[in-house]
PDB file of C-alpha atoms and ligand atoms in Angstrom:
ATOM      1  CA  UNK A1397      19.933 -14.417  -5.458  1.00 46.00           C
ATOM      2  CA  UNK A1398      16.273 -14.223  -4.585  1.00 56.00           C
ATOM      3  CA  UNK A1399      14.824 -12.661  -1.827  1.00 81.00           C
ATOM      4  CA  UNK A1400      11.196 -13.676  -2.273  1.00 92.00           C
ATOM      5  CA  UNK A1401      10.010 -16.010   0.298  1.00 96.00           C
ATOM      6  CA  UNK A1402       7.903 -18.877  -0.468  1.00 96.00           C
ATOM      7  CA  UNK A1403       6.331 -19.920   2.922  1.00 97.00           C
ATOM      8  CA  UNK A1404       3.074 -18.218   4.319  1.00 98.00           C
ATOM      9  CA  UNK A1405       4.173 -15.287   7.252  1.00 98.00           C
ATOM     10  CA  UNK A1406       2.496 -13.929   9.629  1.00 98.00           C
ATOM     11  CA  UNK A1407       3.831 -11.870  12.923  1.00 98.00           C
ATOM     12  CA  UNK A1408       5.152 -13.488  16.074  1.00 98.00           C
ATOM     13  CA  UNK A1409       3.462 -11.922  18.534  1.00 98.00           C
ATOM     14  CA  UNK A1410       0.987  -9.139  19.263  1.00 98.00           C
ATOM     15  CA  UNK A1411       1.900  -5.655  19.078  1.00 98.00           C
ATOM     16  CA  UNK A1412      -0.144  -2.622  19.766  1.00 98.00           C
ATOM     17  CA  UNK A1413       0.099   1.108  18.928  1.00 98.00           C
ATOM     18  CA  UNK A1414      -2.500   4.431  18.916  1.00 97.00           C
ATOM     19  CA  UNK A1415      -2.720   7.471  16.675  1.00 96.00           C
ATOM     20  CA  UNK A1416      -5.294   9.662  15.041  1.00 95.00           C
ATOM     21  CA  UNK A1417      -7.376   8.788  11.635  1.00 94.00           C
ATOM     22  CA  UNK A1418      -6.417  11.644   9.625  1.00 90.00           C
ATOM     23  CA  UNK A1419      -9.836  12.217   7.989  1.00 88.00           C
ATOM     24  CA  UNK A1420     -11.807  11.326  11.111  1.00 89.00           C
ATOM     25  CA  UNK A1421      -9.535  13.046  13.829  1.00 91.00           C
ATOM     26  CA  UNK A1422     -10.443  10.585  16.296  1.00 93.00           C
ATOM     27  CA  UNK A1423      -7.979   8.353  18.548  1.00 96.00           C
ATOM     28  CA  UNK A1424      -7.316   5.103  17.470  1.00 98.00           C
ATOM     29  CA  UNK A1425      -6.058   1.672  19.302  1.00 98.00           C
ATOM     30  CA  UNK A1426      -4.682  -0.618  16.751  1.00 98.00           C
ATOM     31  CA  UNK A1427      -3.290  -4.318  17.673  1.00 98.00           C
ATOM     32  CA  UNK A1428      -1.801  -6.668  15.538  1.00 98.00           C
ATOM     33  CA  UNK A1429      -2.098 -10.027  16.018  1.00 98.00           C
ATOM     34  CA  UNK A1430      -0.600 -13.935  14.719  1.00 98.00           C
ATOM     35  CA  UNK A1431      -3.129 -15.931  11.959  1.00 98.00           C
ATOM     36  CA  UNK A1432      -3.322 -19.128  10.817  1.00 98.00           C
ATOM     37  CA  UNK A1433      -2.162 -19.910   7.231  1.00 98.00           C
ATOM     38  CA  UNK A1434      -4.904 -19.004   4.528  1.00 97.00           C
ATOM     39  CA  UNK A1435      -6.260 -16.442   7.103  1.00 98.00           C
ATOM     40  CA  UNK A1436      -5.148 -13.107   5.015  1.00 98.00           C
ATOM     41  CA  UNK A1437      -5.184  -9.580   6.331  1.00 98.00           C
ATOM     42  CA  UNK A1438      -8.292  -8.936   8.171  1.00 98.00           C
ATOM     43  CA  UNK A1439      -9.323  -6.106  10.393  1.00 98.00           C
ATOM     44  CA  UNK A1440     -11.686  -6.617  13.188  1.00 98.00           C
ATOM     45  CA  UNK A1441     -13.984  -3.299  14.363  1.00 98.00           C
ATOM     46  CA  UNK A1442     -13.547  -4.213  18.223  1.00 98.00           C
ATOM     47  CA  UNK A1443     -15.981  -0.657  19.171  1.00 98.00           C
ATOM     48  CA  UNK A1444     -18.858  -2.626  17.313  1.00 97.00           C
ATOM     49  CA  UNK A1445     -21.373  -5.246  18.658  1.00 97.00           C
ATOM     50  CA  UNK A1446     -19.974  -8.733  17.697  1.00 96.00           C
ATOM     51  CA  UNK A1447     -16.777  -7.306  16.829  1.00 97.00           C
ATOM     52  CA  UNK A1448     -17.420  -7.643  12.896  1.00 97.00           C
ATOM     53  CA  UNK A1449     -14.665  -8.064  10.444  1.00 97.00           C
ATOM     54  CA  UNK A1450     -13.686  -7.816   7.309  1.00 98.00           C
ATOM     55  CA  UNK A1451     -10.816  -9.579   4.695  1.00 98.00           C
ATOM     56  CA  UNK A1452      -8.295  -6.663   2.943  1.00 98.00           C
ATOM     57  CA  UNK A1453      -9.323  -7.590  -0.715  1.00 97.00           C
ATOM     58  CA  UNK A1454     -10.050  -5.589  -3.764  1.00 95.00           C
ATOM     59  CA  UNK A1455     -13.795  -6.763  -3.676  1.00 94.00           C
ATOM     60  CA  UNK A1456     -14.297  -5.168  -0.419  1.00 97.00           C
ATOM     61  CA  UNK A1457     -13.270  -1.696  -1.831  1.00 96.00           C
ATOM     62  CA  UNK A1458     -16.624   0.924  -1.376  1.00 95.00           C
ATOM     63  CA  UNK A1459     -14.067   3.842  -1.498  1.00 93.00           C
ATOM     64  CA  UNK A1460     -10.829   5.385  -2.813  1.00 91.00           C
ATOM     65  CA  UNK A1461     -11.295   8.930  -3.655  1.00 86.00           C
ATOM     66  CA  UNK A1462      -9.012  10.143  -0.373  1.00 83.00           C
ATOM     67  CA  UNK A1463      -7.846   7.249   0.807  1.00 88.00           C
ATOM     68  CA  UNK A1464      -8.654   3.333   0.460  1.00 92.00           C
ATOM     69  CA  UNK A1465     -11.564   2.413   2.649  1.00 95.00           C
ATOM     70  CA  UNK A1466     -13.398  -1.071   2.549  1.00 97.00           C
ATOM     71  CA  UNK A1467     -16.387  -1.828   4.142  1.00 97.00           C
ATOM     72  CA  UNK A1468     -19.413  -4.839   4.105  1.00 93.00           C
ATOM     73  CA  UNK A1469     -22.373  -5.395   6.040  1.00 89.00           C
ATOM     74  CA  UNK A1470     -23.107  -1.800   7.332  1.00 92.00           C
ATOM     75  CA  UNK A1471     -19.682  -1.289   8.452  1.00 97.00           C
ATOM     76  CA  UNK A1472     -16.319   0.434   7.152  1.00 97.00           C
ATOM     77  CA  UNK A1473     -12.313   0.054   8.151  1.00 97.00           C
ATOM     78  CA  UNK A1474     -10.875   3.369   6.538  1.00 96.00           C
ATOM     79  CA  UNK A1475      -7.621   4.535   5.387  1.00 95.00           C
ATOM     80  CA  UNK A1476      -5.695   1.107   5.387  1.00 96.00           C
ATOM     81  CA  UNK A1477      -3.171   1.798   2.632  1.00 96.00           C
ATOM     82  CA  UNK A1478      -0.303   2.476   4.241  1.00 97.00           C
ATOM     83  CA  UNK A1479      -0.418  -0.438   7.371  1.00 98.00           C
ATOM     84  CA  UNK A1480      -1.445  -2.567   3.778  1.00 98.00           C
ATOM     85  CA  UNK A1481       1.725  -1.446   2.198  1.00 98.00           C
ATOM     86  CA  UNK A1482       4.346  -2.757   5.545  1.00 98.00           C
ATOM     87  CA  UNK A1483       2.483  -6.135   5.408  1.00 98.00           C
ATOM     88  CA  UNK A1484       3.057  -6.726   1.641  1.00 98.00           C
ATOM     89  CA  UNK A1485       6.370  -4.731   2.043  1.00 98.00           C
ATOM     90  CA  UNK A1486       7.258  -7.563   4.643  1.00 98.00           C
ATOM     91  CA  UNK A1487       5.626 -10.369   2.707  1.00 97.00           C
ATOM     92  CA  UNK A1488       3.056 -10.977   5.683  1.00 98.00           C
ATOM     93  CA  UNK A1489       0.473 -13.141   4.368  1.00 98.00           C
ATOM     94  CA  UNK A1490      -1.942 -13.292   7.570  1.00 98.00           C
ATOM     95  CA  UNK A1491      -2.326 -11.464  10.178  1.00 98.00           C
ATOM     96  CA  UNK A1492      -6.047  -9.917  12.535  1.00 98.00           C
ATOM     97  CA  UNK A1493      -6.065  -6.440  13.373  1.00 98.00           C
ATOM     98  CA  UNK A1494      -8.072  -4.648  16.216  1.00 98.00           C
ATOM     99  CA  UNK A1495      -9.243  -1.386  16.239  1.00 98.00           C
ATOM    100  CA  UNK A1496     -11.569   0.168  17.870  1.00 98.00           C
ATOM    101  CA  UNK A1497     -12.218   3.560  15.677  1.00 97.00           C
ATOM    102  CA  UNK A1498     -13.579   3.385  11.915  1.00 97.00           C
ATOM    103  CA  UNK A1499      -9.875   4.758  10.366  1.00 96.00           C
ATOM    104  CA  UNK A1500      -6.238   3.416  11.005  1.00 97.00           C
ATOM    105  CA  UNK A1501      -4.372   5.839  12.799  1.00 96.00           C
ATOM    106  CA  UNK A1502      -2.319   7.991  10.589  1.00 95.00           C
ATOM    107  CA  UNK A1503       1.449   8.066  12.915  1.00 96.00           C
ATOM    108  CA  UNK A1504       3.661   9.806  10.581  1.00 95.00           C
ATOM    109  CA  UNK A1505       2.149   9.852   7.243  1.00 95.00           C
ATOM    110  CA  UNK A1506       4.330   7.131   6.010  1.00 97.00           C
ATOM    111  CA  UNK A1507       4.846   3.293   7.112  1.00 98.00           C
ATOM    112  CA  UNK A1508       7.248   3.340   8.628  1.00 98.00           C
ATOM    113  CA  UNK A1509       6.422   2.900  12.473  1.00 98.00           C
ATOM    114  CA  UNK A1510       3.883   0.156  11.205  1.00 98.00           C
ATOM    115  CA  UNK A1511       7.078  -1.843  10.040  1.00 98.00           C
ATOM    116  CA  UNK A1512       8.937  -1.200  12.949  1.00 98.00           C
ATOM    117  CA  UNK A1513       6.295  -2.517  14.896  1.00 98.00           C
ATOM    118  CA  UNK A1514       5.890  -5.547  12.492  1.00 98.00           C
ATOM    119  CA  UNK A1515       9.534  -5.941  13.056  1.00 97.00           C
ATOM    120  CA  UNK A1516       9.066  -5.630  17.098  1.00 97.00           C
ATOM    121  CA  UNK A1517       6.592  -8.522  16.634  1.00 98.00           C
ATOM    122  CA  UNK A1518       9.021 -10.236  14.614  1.00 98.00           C
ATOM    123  CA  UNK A1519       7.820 -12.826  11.498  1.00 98.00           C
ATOM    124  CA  UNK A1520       7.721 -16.083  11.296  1.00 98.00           C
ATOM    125  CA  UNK A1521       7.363 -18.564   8.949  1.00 97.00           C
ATOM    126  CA  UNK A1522       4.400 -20.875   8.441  1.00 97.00           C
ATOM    127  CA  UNK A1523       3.946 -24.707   7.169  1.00 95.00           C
ATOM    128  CA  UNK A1524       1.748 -23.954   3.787  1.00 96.00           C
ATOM    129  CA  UNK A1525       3.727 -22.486   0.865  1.00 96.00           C
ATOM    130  CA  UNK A1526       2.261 -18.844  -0.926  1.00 97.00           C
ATOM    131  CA  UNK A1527       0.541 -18.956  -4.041  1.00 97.00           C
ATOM    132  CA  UNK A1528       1.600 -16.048  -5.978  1.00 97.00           C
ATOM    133  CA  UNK A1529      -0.367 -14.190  -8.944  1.00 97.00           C
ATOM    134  CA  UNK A1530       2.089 -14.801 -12.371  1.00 97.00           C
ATOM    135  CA  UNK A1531       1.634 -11.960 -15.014  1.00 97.00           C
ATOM    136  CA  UNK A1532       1.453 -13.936 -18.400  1.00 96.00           C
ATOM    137  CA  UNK A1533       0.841 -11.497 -20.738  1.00 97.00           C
ATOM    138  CA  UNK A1534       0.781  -7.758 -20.303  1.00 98.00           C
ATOM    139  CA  UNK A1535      -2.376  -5.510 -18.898  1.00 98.00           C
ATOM    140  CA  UNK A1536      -2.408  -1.443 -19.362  1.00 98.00           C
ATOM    141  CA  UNK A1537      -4.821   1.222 -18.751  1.00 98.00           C
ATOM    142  CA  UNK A1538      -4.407   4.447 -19.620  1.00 98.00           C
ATOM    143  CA  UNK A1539      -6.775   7.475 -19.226  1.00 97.00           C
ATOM    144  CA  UNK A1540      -5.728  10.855 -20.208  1.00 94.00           C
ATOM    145  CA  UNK A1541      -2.441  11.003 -18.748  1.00 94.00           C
ATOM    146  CA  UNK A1542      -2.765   8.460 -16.276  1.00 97.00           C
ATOM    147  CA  UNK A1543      -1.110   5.051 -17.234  1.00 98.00           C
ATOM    148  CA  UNK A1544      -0.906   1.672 -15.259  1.00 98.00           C
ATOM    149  CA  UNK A1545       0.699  -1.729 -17.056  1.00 98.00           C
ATOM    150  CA  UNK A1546       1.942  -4.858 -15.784  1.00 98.00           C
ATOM    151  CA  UNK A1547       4.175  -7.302 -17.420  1.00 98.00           C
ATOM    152  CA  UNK A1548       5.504 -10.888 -16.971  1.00 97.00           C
ATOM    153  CA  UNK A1549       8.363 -10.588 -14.236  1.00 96.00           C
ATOM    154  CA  UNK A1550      10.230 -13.147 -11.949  1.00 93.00           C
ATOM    155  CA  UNK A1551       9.992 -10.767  -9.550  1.00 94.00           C
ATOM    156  CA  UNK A1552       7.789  -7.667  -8.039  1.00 97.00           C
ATOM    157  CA  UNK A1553       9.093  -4.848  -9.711  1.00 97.00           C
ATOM    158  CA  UNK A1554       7.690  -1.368  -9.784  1.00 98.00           C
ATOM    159  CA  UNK A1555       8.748   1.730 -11.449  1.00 98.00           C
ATOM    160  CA  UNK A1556       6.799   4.739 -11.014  1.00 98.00           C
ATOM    161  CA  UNK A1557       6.854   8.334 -12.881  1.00 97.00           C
ATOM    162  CA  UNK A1558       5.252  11.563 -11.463  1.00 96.00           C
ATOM    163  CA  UNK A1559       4.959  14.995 -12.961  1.00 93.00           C
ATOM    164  CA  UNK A1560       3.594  17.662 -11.061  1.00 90.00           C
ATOM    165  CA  UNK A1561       3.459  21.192 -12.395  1.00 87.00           C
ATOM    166  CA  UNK A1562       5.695  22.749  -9.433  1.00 88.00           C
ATOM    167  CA  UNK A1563       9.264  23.599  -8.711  1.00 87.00           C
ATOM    168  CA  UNK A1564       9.610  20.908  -5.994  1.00 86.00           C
ATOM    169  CA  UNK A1565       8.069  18.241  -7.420  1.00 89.00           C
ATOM    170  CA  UNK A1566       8.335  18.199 -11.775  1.00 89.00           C
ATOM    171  CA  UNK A1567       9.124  15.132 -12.816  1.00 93.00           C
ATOM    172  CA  UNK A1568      10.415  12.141 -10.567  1.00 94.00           C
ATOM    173  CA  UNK A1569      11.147   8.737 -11.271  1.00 97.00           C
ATOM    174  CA  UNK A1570      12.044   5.264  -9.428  1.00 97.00           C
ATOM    175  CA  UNK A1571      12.226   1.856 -10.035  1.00 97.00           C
ATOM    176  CA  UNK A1572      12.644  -0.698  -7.297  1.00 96.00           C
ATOM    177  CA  UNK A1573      12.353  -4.747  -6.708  1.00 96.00           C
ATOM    178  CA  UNK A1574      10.198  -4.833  -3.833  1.00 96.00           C
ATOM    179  CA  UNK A1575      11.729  -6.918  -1.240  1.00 95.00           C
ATOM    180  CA  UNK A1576      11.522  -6.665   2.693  1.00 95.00           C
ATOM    181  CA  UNK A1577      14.870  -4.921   2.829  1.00 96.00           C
ATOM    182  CA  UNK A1578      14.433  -2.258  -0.138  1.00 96.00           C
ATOM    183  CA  UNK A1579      10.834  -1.574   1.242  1.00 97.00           C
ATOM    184  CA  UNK A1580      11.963  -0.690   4.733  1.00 97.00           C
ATOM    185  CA  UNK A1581      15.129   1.344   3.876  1.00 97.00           C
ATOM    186  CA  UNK A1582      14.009   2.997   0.457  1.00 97.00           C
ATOM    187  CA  UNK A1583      10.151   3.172   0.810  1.00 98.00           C
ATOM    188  CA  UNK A1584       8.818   2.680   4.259  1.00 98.00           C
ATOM    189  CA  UNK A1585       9.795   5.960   5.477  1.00 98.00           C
ATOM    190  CA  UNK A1586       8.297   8.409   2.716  1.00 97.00           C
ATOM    191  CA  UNK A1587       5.480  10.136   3.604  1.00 96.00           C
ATOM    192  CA  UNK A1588       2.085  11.558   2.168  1.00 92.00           C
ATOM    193  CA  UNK A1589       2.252  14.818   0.559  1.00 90.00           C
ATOM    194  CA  UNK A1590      -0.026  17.613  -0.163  1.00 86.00           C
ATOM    195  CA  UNK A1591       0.032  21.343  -1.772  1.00 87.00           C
ATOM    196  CA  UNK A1592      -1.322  23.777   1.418  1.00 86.00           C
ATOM    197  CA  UNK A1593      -4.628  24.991  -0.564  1.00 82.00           C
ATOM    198  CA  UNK A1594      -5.563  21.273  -0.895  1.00 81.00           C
ATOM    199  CA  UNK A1595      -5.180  20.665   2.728  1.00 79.00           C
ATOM    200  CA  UNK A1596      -6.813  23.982   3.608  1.00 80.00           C
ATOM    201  CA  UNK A1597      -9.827  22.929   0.999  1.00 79.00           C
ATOM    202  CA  UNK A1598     -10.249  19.479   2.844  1.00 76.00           C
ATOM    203  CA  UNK A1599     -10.065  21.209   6.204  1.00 76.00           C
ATOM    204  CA  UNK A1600     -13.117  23.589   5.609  1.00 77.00           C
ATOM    205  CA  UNK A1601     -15.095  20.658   4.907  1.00 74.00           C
ATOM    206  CA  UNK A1602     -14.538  18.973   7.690  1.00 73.00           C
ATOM    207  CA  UNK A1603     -11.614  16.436   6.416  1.00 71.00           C
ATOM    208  CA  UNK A1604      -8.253  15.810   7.144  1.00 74.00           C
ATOM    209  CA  UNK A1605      -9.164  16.864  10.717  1.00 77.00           C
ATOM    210  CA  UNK A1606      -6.181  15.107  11.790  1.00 78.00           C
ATOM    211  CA  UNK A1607      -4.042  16.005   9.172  1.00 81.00           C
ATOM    212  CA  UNK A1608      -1.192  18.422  10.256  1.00 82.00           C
ATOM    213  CA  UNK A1609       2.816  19.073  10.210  1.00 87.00           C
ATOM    214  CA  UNK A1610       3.431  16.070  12.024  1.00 88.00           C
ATOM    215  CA  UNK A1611       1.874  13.180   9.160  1.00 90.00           C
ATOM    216  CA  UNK A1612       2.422  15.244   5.811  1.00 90.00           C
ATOM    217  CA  UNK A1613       4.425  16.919   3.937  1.00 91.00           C
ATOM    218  CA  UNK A1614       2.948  20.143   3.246  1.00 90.00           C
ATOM    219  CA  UNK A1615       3.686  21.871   0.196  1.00 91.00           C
ATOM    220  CA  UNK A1616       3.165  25.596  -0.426  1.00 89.00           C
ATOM    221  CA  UNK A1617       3.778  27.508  -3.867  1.00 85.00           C
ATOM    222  CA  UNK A1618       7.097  27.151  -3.395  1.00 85.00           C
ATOM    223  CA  UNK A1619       8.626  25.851  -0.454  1.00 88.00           C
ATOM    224  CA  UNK A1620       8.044  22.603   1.879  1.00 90.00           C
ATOM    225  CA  UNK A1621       6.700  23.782   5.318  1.00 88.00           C
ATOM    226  CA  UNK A1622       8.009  21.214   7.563  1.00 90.00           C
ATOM    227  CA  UNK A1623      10.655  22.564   8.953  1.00 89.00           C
ATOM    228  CA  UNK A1624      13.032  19.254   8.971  1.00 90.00           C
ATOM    229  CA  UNK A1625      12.324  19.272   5.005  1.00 92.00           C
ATOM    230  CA  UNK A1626      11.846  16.159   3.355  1.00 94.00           C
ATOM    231  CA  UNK A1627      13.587  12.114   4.400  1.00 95.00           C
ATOM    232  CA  UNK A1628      14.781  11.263   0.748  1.00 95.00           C
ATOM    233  CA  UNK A1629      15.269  13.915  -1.958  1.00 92.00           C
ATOM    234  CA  UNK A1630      12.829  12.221  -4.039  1.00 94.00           C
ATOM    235  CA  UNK A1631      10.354  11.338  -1.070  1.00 95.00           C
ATOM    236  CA  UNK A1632       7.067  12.285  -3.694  1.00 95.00           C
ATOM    237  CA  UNK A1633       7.642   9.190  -6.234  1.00 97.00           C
ATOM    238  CA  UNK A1634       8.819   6.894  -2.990  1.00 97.00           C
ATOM    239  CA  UNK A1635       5.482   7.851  -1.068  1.00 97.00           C
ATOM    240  CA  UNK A1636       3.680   7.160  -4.450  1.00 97.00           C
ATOM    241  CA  UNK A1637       5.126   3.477  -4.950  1.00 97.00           C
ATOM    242  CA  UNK A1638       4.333   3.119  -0.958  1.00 98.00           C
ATOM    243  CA  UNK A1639       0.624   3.486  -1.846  1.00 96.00           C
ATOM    244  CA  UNK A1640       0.960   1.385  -5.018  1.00 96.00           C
ATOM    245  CA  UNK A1641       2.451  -1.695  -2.784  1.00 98.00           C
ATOM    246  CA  UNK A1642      -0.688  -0.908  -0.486  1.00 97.00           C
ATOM    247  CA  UNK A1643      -3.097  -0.708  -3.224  1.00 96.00           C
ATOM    248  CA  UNK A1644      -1.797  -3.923  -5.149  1.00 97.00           C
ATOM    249  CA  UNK A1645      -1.550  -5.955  -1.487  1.00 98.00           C
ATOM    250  CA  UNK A1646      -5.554  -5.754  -2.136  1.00 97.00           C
ATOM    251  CA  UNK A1647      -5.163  -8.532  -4.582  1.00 96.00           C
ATOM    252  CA  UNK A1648      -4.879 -10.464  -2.118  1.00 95.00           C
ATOM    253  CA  UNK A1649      -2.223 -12.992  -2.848  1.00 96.00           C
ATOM    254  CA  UNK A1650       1.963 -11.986  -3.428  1.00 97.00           C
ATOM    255  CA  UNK A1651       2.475 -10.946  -6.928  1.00 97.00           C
ATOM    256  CA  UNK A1652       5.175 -12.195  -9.435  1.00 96.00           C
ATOM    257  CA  UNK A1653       5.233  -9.046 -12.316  1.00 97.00           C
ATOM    258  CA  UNK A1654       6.450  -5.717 -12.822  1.00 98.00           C
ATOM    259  CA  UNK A1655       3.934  -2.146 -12.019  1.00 98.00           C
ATOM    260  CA  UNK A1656       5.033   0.318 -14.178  1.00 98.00           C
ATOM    261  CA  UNK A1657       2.806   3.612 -13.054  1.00 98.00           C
ATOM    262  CA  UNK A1658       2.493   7.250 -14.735  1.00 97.00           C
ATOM    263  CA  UNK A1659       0.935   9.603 -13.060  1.00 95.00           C
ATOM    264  CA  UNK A1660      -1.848   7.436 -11.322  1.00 94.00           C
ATOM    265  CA  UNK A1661      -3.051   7.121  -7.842  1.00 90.00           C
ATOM    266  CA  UNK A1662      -5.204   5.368  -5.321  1.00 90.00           C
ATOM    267  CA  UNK A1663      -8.643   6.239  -7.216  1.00 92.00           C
ATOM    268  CA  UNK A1664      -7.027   4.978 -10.753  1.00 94.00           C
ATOM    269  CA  UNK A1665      -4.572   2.055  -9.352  1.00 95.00           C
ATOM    270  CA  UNK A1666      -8.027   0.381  -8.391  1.00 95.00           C
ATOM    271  CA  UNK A1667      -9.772   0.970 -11.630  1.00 95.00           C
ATOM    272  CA  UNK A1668      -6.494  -0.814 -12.758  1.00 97.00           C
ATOM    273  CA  UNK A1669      -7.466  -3.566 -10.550  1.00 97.00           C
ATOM    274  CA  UNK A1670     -10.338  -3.789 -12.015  1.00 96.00           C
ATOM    275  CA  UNK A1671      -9.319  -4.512 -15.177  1.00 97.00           C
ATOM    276  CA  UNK A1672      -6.988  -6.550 -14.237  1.00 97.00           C
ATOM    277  CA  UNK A1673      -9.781  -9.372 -12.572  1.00 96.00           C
ATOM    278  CA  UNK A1674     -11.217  -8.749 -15.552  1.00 96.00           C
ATOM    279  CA  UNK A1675      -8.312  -9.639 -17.647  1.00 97.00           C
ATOM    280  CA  UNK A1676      -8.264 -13.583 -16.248  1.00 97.00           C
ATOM    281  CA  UNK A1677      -6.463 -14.926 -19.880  1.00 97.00           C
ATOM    282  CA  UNK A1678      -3.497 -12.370 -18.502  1.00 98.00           C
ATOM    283  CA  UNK A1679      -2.548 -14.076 -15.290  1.00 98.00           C
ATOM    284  CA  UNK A1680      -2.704 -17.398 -13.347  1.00 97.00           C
ATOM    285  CA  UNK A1681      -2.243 -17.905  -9.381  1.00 97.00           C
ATOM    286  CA  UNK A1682       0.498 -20.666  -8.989  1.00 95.00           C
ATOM    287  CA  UNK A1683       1.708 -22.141  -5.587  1.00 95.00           C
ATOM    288  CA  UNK A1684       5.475 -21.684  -5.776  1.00 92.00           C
ATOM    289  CA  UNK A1685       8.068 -23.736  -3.622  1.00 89.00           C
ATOM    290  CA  UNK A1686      11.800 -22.317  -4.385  1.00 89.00           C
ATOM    291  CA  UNK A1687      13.681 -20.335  -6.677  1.00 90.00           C
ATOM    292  CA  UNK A1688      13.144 -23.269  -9.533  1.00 89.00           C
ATOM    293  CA  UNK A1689       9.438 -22.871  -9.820  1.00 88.00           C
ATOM    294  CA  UNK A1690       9.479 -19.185 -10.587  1.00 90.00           C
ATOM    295  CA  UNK A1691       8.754 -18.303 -14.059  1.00 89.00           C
ATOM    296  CA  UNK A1692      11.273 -17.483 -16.564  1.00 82.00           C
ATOM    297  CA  UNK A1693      12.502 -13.891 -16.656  1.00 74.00           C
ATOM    298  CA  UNK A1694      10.645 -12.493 -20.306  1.00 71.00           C
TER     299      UNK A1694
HETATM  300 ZN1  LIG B1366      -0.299   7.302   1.026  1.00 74.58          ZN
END
């Protein structure tokens, strides 16, 4: 039994929310609205003249080093992993989204109230099928410590390993098949975490202005500061895998392979990306139309 749908999505209906960027500290409307098929995930700066916007791909990338931020012709949509992650996590191929501020609004930290409200909308189905990416042979990088392969899969797996040097944290591992229902109930939810001298070192220079209790879990020498502690024991490696769905969704097209990660990140997940354009003998994009055209398990 599959659960990997073939047809193009995109949402229902519009649905709107507001927050805070978490960099930027500045309020935020965000709507999310239908697209035709072959549209992909665009954001549209409505605060600008002519309302410019911009398509969610790798290529757009200008910035990863605290969060993923594209940006083209003079103008920049900041901080889109996360909303990135519940489309992909849904399998919503197209869909326009409005804001009027330079950075997504934070909510919680995690993604999940961006697939509730995805969910609210509710998805439906469109008339052209989904060309997927199919890993043929495998691709790795690996820098120091830091290790990112994919391999030929009939499905999007991902299995992540993290190894920080503190009590809470060590070493954590998980390994899901990324389907609408495992992404809501076992990743969705997990938020972004941080050790309290980081956040105080990004506060004094004028980041993570909107950054508090509320969007992060906070992490001091040895103890979590949020009071109401932490949504899944292992919520660290989920959040991680969160950001790697978000990440990967910016090669623009559903992919058919398994992510094993160690130890990487937003900065070295794209440098991953990288290589793996680079890489075209490795992979081919193949329209799929039911469970017989997917490729062989290895
Ligand atoms: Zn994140």
């Amino acid at each position: 039994m599959t659960s990997i749908f073939f047809q193009q999505r995109t949402v229902a209906k519009a649905v709107s929310c507001s927050g805070v960027g978490v960099h930027s500290g500045k309020k935020v409307n965000l709507t999310i609205k239908p697209a035709p098929v072959n549209h992909g995930i665009k954001f549209k700066r409505t605060d600008l003249p002519d309302s410019p916007s911009i398509t969610a791909h790798f290529n757009m990338v200008v910035d990863t080093s605290l969060a993923t931020v594209i940006g083209h012709d003079g103008f920049i949509v900041s901080t889109i992993e996360h909303l990135m992650a519940s489309f992909s996590g849904l399998s919503i191929d197209n869909a326009l989204v409005e804001m009027d501020a330079y950075e997504m609004p934070i909510m919680d930290g995690s993604a999940g109230p961006f697939t509730s409200l995805i969910k609210e909308a509710g998805i439906i189905e469109q008339l052209d099928p989904r060309c997927f990416f199919v890993i043929k042979e495998p691709i790795e990088l690996k820098k120091d410590e830091k290790f990112v392969g994919i391999y030929p899969s009939s499905t999007y797996k991902i299995t992540c390993t993290i190894e920080y040097d503190h009590p809470l944290i060590e070493r954590q591992s998980y390994s899901i098949d990324v389907s609408d229902e495992v992404f809501e109930r076992e990743i969705s939810r997990a938020r972004t975490f941080g050790f309290l001298h980081e956040v105080e070192d990004l506060k004094r220079y004028g980041l993570a202005r909107g950054g508090s209790l509320d969007n992060a879990v906070v992490i001091d020498k040895r103890d979590i500061i949020n009071e109401d502690g932490l949504r899944y024991p292992d919520e660290f490696v989920r959040h991680k895998i969160l950001d790697c769905i978000g990440d990967f969704s910016l090669l623009g097209m559903p992919l058919l392979g398994h992510v094993v990660l160690n130890r990487s990140g937003h900065a070295f997940n794209h440098a991953f990306l990288k290589e793996f354009f680079a890489k075209k003998e490795s992979w081919e994009t193949r329209t799929i139309h039911n469970v017989n055209d997917l490729p062989q398990p290895p």
